[in-house]
Coordinates of C-alpha atoms in Angstrom, one line a residue:
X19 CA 0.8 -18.6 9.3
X20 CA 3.1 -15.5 8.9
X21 CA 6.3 -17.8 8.4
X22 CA 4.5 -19.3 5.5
X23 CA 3.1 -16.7 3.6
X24 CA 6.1 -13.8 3.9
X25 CA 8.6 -15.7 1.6
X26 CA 5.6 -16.3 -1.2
X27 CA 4.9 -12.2 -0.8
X28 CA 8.7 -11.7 -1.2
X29 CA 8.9 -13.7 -4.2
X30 CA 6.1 -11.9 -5.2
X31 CA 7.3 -8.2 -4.9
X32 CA 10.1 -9.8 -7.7
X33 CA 13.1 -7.7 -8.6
X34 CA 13.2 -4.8 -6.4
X35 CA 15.8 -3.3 -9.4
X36 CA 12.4 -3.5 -11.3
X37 CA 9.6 -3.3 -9.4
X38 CA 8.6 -0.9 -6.5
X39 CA 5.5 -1.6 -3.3
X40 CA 2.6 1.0 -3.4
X41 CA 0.1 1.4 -0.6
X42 CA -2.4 3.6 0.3
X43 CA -1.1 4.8 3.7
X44 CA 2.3 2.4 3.4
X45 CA 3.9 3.2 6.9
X46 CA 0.8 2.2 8.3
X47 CA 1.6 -1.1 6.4
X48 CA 4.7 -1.2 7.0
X49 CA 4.1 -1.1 10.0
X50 CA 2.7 -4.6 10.5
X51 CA 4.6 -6.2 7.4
X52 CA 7.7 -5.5 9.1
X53 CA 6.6 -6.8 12.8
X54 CA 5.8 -10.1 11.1
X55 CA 8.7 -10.4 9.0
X56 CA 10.7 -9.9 12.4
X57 CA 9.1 -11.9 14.2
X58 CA 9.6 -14.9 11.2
X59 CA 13.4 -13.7 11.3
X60 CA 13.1 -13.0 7.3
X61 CA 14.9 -9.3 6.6
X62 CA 12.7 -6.4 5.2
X63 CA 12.4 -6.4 1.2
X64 CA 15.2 -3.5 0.2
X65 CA 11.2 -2.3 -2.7
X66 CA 11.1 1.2 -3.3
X67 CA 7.8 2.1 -2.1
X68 CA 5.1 4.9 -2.9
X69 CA 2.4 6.1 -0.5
X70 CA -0.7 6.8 -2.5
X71 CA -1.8 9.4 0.6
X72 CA 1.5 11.2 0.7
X73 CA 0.8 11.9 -3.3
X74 CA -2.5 12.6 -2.6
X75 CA -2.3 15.2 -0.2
X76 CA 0.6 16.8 -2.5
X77 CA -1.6 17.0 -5.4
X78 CA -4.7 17.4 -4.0
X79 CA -3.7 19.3 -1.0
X80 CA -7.3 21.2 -0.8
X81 CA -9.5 17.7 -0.2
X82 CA -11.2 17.5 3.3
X83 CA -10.0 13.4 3.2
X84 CA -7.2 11.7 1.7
X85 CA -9.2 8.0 2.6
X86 CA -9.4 6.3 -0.8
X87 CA -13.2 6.6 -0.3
X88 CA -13.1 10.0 -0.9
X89 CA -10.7 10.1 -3.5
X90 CA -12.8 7.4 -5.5
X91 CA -15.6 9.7 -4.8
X92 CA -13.9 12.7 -5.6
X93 CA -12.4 11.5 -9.2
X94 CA -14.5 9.1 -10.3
X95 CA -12.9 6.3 -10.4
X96 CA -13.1 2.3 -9.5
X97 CA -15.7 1.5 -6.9
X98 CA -15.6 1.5 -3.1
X99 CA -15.6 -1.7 -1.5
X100 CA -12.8 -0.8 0.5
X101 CA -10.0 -3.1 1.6
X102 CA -10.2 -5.7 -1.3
X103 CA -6.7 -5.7 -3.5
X104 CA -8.4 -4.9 -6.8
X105 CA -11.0 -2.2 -5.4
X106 CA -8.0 -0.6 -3.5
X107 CA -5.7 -0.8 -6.4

């Protein structure tokens, strides 16, 4: 359940004076991280966070797709089994 697994998550983020969130897409995220911490009563983390596709499209503004499929594809890098922490990272 939500109720039980938020606080673990927040303990995981740690510090957020030294650590920041990164997501591929992270309003998208957001988006349902912060519909179940409201609905568990638990406040939003105050992380810094980075979207991966907002950087993409700034550095790599000329790709067709900014889906981390293509940009494995398009750099070389990592695998693509997509939506599996380590892949995704």
């Amino acid at each position: 359940p939500e109720g039980d697994v938020l606080p673990a998550f927040i303990d995981f983020l740690g510090d957020p004076s030294r650590t920041i969130a990164m997501a591929h897409n992270a309003p998208f995220d957001l988006g349902f991280v912060g519909g179940a911490l409201a609905r568990c009563g638990l406040a939003a983390p105050p992380h810094a966070v980075i979207d991966t596709v907002w950087m993409s499209r700034r550095r790599a503004g000329g790709l067709p797709s900014h889906s981390l499929r293509s940009l494995v594809r398009c750099f070389g890098i990592g695998d693509t089994t997509e939506h599996r922490g380590l892949s995704d990272s």
